[in-house]
Tab-separated table of C-alpha atoms in Angstrom:
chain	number	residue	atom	x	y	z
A	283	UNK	CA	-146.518	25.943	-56.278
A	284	UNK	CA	-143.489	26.882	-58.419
A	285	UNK	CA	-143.364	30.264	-56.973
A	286	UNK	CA	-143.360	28.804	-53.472
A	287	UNK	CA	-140.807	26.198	-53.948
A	288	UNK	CA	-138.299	29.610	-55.478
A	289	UNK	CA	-139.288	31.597	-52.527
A	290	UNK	CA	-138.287	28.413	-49.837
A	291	UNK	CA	-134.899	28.033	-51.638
A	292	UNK	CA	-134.008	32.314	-51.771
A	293	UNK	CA	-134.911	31.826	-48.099
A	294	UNK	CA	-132.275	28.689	-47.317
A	295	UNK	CA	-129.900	30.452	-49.386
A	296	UNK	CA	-130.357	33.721	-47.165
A	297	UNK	CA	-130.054	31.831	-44.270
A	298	UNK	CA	-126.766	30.243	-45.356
A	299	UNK	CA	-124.965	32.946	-46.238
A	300	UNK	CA	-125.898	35.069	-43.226
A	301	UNK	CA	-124.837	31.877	-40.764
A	302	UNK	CA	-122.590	30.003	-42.366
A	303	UNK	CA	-119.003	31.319	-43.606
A	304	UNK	CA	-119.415	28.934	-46.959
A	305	UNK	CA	-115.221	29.621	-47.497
A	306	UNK	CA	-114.031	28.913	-43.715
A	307	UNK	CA	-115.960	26.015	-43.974
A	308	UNK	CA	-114.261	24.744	-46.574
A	309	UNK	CA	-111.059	25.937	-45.710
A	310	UNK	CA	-111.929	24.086	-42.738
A	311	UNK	CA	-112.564	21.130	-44.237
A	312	UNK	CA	-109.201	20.923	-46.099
A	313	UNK	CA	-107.345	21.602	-43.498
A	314	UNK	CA	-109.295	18.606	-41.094
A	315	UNK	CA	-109.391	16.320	-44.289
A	316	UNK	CA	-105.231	15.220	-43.753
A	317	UNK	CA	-105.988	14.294	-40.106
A	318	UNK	CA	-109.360	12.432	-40.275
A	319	UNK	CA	-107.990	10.350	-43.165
A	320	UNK	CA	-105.031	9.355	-40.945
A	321	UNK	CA	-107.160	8.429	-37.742
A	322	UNK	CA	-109.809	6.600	-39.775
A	323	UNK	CA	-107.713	4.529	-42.080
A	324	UNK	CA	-106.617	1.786	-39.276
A	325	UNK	CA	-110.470	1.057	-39.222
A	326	UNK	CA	-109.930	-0.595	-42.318
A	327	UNK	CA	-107.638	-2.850	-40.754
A	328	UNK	CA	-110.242	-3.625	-37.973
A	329	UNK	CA	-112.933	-4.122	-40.607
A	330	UNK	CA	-111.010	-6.696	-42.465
A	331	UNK	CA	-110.513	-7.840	-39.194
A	332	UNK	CA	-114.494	-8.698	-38.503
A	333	UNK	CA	-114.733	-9.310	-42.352
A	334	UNK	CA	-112.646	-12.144	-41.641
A	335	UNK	CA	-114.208	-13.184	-38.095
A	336	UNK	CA	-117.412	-12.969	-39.943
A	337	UNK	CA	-116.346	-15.355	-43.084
A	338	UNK	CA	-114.668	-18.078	-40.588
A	339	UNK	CA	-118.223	-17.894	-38.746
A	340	UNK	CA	-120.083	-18.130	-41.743
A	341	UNK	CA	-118.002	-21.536	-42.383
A	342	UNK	CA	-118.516	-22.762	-38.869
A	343	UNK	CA	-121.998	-22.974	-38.669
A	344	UNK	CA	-122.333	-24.397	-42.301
A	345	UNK	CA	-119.477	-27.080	-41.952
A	346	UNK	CA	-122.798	-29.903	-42.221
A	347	UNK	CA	-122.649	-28.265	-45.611
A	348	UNK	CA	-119.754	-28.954	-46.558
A	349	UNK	CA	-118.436	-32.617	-48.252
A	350	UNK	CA	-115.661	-34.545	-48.344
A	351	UNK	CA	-113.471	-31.912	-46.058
A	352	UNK	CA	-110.905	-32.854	-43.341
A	353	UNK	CA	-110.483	-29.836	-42.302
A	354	UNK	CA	-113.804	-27.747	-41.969
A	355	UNK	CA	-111.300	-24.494	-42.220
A	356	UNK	CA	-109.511	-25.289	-44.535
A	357	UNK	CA	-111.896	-23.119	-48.001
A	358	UNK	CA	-112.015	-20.413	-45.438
A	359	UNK	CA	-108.459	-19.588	-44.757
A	360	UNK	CA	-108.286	-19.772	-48.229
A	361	UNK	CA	-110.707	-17.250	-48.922
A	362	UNK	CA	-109.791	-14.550	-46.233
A	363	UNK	CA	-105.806	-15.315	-47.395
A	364	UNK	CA	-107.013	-14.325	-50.785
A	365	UNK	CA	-108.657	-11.295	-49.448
A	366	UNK	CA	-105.821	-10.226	-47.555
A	367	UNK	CA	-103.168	-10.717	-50.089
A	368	UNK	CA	-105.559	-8.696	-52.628
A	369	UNK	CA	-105.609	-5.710	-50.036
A	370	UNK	CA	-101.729	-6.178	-49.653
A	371	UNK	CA	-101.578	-5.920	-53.386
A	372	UNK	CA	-104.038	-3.095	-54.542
A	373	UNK	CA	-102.934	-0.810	-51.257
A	374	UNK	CA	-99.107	-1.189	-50.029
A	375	UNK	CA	-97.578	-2.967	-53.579
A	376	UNK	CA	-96.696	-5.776	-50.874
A	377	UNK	CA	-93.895	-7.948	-52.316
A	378	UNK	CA	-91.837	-11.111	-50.511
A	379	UNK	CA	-88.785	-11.476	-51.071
A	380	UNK	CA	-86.619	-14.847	-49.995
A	381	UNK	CA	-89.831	-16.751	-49.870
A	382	UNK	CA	-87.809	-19.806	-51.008
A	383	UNK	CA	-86.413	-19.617	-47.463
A	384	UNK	CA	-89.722	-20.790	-46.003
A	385	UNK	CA	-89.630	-24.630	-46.006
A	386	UNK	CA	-91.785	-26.694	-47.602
A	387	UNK	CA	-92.667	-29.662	-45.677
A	388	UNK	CA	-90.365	-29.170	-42.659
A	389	UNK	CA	-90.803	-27.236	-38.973
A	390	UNK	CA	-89.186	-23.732	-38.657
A	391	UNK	CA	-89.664	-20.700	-36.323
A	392	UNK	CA	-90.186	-17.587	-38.334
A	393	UNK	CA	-88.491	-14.110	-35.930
A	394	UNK	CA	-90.083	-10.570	-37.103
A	395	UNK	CA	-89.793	-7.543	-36.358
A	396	UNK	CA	-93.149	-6.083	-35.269
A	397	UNK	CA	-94.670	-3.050	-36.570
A	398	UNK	CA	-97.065	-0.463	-35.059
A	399	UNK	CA	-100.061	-2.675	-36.782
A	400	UNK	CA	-98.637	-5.992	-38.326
A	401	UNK	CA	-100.458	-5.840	-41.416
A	402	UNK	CA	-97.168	-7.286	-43.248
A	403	UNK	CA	-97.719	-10.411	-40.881
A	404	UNK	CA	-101.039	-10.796	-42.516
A	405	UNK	CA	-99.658	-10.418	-45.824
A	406	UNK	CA	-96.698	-12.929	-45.267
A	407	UNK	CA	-99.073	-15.357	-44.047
A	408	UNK	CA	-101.606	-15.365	-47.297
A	409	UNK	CA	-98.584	-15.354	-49.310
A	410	UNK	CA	-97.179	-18.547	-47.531
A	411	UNK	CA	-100.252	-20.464	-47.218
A	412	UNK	CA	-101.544	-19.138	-51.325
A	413	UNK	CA	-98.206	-19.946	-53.071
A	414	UNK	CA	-96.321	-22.315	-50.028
A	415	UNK	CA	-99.628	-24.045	-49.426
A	416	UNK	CA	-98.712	-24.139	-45.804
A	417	UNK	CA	-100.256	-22.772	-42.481
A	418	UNK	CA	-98.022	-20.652	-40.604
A	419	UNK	CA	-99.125	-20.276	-36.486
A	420	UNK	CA	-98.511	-17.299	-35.056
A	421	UNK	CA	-98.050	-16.032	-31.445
A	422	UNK	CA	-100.670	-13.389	-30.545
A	423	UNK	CA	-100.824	-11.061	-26.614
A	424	UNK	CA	-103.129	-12.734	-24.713
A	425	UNK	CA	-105.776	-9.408	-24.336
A	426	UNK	CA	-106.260	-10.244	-28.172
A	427	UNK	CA	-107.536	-13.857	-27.320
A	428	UNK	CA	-110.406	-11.964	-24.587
A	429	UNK	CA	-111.582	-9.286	-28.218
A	430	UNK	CA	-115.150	-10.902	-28.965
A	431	UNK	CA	-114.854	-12.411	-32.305
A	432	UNK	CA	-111.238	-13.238	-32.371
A	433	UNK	CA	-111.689	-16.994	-30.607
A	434	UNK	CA	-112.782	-17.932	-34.258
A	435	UNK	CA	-109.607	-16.503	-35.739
A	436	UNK	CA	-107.562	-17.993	-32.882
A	437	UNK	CA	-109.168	-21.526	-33.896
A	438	UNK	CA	-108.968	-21.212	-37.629
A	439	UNK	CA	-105.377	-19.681	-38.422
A	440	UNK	CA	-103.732	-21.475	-35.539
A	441	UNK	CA	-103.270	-18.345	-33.235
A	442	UNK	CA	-101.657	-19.007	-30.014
A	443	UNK	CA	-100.274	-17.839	-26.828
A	444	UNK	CA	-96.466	-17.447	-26.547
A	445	UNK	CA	-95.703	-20.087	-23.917
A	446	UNK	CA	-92.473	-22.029	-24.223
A	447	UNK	CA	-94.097	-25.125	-24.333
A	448	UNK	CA	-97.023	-24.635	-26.513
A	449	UNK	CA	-94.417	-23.033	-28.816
A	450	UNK	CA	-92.000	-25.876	-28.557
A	451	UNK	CA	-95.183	-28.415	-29.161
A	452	UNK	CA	-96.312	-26.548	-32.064
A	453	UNK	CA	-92.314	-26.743	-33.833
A	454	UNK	CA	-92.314	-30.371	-33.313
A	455	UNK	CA	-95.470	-31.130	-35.054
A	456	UNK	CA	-93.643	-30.370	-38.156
A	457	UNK	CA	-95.168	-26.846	-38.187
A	458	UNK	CA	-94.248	-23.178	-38.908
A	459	UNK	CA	-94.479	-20.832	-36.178
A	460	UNK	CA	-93.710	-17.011	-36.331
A	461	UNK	CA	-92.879	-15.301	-33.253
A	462	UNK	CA	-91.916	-11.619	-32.855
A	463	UNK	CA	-89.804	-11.243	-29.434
A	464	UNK	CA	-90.866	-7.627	-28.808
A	465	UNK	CA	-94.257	-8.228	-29.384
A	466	UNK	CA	-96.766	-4.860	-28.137
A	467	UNK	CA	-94.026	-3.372	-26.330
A	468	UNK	CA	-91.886	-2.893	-29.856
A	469	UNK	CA	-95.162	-2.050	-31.749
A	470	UNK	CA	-95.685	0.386	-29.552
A	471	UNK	CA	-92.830	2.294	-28.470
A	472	UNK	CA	-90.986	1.464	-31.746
A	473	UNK	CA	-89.483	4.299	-33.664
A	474	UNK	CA	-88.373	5.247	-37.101
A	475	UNK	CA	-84.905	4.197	-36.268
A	476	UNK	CA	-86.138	0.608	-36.226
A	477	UNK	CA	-84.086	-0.657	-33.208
A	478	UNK	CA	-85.327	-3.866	-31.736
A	479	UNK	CA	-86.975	-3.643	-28.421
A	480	UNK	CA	-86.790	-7.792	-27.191
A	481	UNK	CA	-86.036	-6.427	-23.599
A	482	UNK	CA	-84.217	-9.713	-23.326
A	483	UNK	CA	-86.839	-11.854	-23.798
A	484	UNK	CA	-85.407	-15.605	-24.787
A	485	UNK	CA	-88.577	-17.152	-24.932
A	486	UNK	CA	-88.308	-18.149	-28.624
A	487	UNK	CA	-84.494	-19.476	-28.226
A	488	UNK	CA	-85.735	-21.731	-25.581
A	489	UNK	CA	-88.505	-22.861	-27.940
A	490	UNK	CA	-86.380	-22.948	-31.110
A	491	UNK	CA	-83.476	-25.161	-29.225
A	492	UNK	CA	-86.260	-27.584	-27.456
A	493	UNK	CA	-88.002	-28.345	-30.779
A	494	UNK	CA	-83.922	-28.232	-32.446
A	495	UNK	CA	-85.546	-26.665	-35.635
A	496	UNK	CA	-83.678	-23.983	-37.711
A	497	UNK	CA	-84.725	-19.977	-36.982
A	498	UNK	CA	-85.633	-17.711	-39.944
A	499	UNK	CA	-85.515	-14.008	-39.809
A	500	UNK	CA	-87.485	-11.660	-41.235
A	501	UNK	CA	-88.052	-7.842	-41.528
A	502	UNK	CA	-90.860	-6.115	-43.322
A	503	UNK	CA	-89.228	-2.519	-45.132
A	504	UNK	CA	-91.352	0.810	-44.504
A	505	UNK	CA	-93.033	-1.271	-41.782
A	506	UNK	CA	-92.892	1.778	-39.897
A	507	UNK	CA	-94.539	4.259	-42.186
A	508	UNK	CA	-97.319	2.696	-42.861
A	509	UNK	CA	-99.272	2.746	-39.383
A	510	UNK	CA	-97.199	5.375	-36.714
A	511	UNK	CA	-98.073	5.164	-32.837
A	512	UNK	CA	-97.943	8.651	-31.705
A	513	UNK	CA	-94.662	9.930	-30.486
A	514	UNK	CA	-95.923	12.464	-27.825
A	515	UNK	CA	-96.624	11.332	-24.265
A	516	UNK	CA	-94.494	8.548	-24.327
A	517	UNK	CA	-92.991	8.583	-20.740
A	518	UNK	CA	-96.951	8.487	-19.989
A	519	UNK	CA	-97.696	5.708	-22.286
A	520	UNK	CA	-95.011	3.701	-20.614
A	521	UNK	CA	-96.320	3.859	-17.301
A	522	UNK	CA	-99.863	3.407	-18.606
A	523	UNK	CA	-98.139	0.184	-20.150
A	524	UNK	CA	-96.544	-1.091	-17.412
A	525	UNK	CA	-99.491	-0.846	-15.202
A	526	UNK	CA	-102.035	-2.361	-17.641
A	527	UNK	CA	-99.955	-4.299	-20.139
A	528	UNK	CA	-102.576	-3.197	-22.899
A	529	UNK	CA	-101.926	-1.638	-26.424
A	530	UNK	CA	-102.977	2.239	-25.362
A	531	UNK	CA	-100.508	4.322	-27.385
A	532	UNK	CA	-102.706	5.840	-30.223
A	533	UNK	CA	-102.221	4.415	-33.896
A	534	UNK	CA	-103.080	6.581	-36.750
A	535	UNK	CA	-101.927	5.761	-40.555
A	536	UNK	CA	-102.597	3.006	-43.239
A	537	UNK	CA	-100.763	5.351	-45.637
A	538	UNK	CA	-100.505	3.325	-48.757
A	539	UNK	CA	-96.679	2.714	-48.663
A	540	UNK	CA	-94.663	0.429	-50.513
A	541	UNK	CA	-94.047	-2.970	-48.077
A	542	UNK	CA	-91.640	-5.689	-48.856
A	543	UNK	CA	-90.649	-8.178	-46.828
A	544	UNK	CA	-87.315	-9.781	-46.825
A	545	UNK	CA	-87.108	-13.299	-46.118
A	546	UNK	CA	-83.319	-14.252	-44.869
A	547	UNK	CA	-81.711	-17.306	-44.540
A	548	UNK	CA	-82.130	-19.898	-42.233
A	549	UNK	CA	-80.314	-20.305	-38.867
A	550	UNK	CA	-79.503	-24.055	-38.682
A	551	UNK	CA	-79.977	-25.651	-35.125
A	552	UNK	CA	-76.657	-25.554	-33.322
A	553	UNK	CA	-77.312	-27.762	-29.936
A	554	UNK	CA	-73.842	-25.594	-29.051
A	555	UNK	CA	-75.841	-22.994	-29.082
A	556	UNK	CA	-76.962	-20.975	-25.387
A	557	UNK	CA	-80.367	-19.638	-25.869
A	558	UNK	CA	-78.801	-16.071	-25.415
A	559	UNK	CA	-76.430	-17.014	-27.804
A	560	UNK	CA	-78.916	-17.904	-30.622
A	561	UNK	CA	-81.513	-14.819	-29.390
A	562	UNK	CA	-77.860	-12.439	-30.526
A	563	UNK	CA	-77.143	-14.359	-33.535
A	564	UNK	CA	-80.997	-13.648	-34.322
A	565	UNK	CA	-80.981	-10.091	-33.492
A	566	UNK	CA	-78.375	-9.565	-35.625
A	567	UNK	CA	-79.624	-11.276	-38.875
A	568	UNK	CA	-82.698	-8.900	-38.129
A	569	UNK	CA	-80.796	-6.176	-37.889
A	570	UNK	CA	-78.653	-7.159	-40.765
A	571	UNK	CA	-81.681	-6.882	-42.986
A	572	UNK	CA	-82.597	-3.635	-41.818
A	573	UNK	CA	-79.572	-1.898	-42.440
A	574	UNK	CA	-79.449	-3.673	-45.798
A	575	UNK	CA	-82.933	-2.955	-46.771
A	576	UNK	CA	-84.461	0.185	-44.515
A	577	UNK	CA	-84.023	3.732	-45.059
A	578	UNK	CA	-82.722	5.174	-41.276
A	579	UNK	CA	-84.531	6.826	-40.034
A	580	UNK	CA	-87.540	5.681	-42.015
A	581	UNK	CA	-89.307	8.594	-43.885
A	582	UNK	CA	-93.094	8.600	-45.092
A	583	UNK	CA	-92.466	10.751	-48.428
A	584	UNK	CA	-89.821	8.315	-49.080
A	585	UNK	CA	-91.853	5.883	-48.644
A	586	UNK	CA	-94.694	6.681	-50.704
A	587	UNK	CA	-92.051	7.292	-53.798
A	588	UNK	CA	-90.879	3.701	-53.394
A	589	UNK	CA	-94.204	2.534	-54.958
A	590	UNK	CA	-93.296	3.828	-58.114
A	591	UNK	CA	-89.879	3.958	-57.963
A	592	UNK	CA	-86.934	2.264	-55.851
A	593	UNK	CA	-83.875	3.463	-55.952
A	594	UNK	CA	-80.431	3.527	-53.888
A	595	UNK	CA	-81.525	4.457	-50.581
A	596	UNK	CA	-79.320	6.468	-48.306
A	597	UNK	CA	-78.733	5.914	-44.485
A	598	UNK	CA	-79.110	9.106	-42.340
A	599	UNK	CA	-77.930	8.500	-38.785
């Protein structure tokens, strides 16, 4: 029996070096390894995604269960903002800064600038709700409210659809509401240079001057470098945009970056104010913190240093 099981594994042995080129293969390998990381990692984000569908189900269908609770959401979004701001911790070093700009117990509209994948967004929000104890709501493209599973998230974390007046409703119910004005088309034709692409959009002015609440800006550093659409293409992106109005440009990334977001100060409600006045005097507080906080053009390697060390950081135009 021994003999036979000796005389099987000479024979698979034969058989692999005659067929298979045991250094190419792993030469193969190593070279493959750098890409398949890059185009798998963003399934991490769409896991915690489902992880988090799957929790607020979980507390749907159990609510009976559950005593002496107002709101049946409420342990839920407390759990999956704990799970996000561990992720934020352990894998980008994610940091707020100005987060004594958020109000406490008064409306505000909250303007970002939008990244390939928004995973600072998710961040910001667990840190708001965790150590603000309040519930930010957040305007989302409407093909995310037809992705099965998402209705629950939509529900539970007060995702809406950008309209003026739902917007304007939402601000004068005393809430938070974070809007970014170039929504898909910035994520996805955004570049390193971090220019904001709002196309003119004045939505959020109208909303911000109807519900006469103050407008807070905020920018998220190495936003960029941590998910990257792909820069090839992109005249043919475009007009596969414009023609579907659906997030097609490929994402690859989650490299584990350093992310901090900067908080600024409030923009008080000025009833003076046009809304394409107050969309300018937005932009520019953006922009403000990008040139105060954002290496130009952003740089992966750069990046990557800043989670062990931050230094000066120079501006290459």
């Amino acid at each position: 029996m021994f003999s036979f099981i000796t005389d099987y594994i000479a024979s698979l042995e034969n058989i692999i070096v005659q067929y298979i080129d045991i250094d190419f293969t792993l030469w193969l390998t190593w070279v493959l390894a750098p890409v398949i990381i890059t185009f798998l990692l963003p399934c991490v984000i769409v896991l915690l995604l489902y992880i988090t569908s799957v929790i607020l189900y979980i507390y749907r269908w159990h609510r009976h269960r559950l005593r002496d609770v107002v709101d049946v959401y409420d342990g839920a979004r407390k759990l999956v903002a704990i799970v996000w701001d561990a992720h934020g911790w352990i894998w980008h070093g994610y940091e707020v800064c100005g987060l004594e700009n958020i109000p406490g117990d008064s409306p505000a509209l909250i303007i970002y600038y939008h990244g390939a994948v928004p995973v600072d967004v998710y961040y910001f929000l667990s840190k708001v709700m965790l150590f603000k104890n309040r519930m930010v709501h957040t305007v989302a493209d409407r093909f995310l409210f037809k992705i099965p599973g998402f209705s629950v998230i939509a529900e539970a974390l007060k995702v809406i659809p950008g309209t003026v007046q739902i917007c304007s409703t939402v601000l004068r119910e005393n809430n938070l509401l974070a809007i970014s004005p170039g929504g898909v088309y910035e994520a996805q034709f955004g570049n390193s240079y971090y220019h904001l692409e709002w196309k003119g959009r004045l939505g959020f002015a109208k909303a911000a001057l109807d519900a006469k609440v103050p407008v807070i800006p905020m920018f998220t550093q190495n936003i960029r470098e941590s998910f990257r659409a792909v820069g090839f293409g992109r005249q043919f992106w475009l007009k596969i945009y414009q023609w579907t109005r659906l997030p097609i440009v490929p994402i690859y990334g989650g490299f584990p970056v350093k992310l901090k977001t900067h908080v600024g100060k409030p923009i008080p409600f000025d009833s003076a104010l046009t809304p394409e006045e107050l969309s300018r005097r937005v932009a520019g507080a953006i922009e403000d913190l990008i040139a105060k906080h954002q290496r130009i053009p952003g740089s992966l390697v750069h990046a990557l240093v800043e989670r062990v060390y931050e230094g000066p950081k120079e501006k290459l135009v």
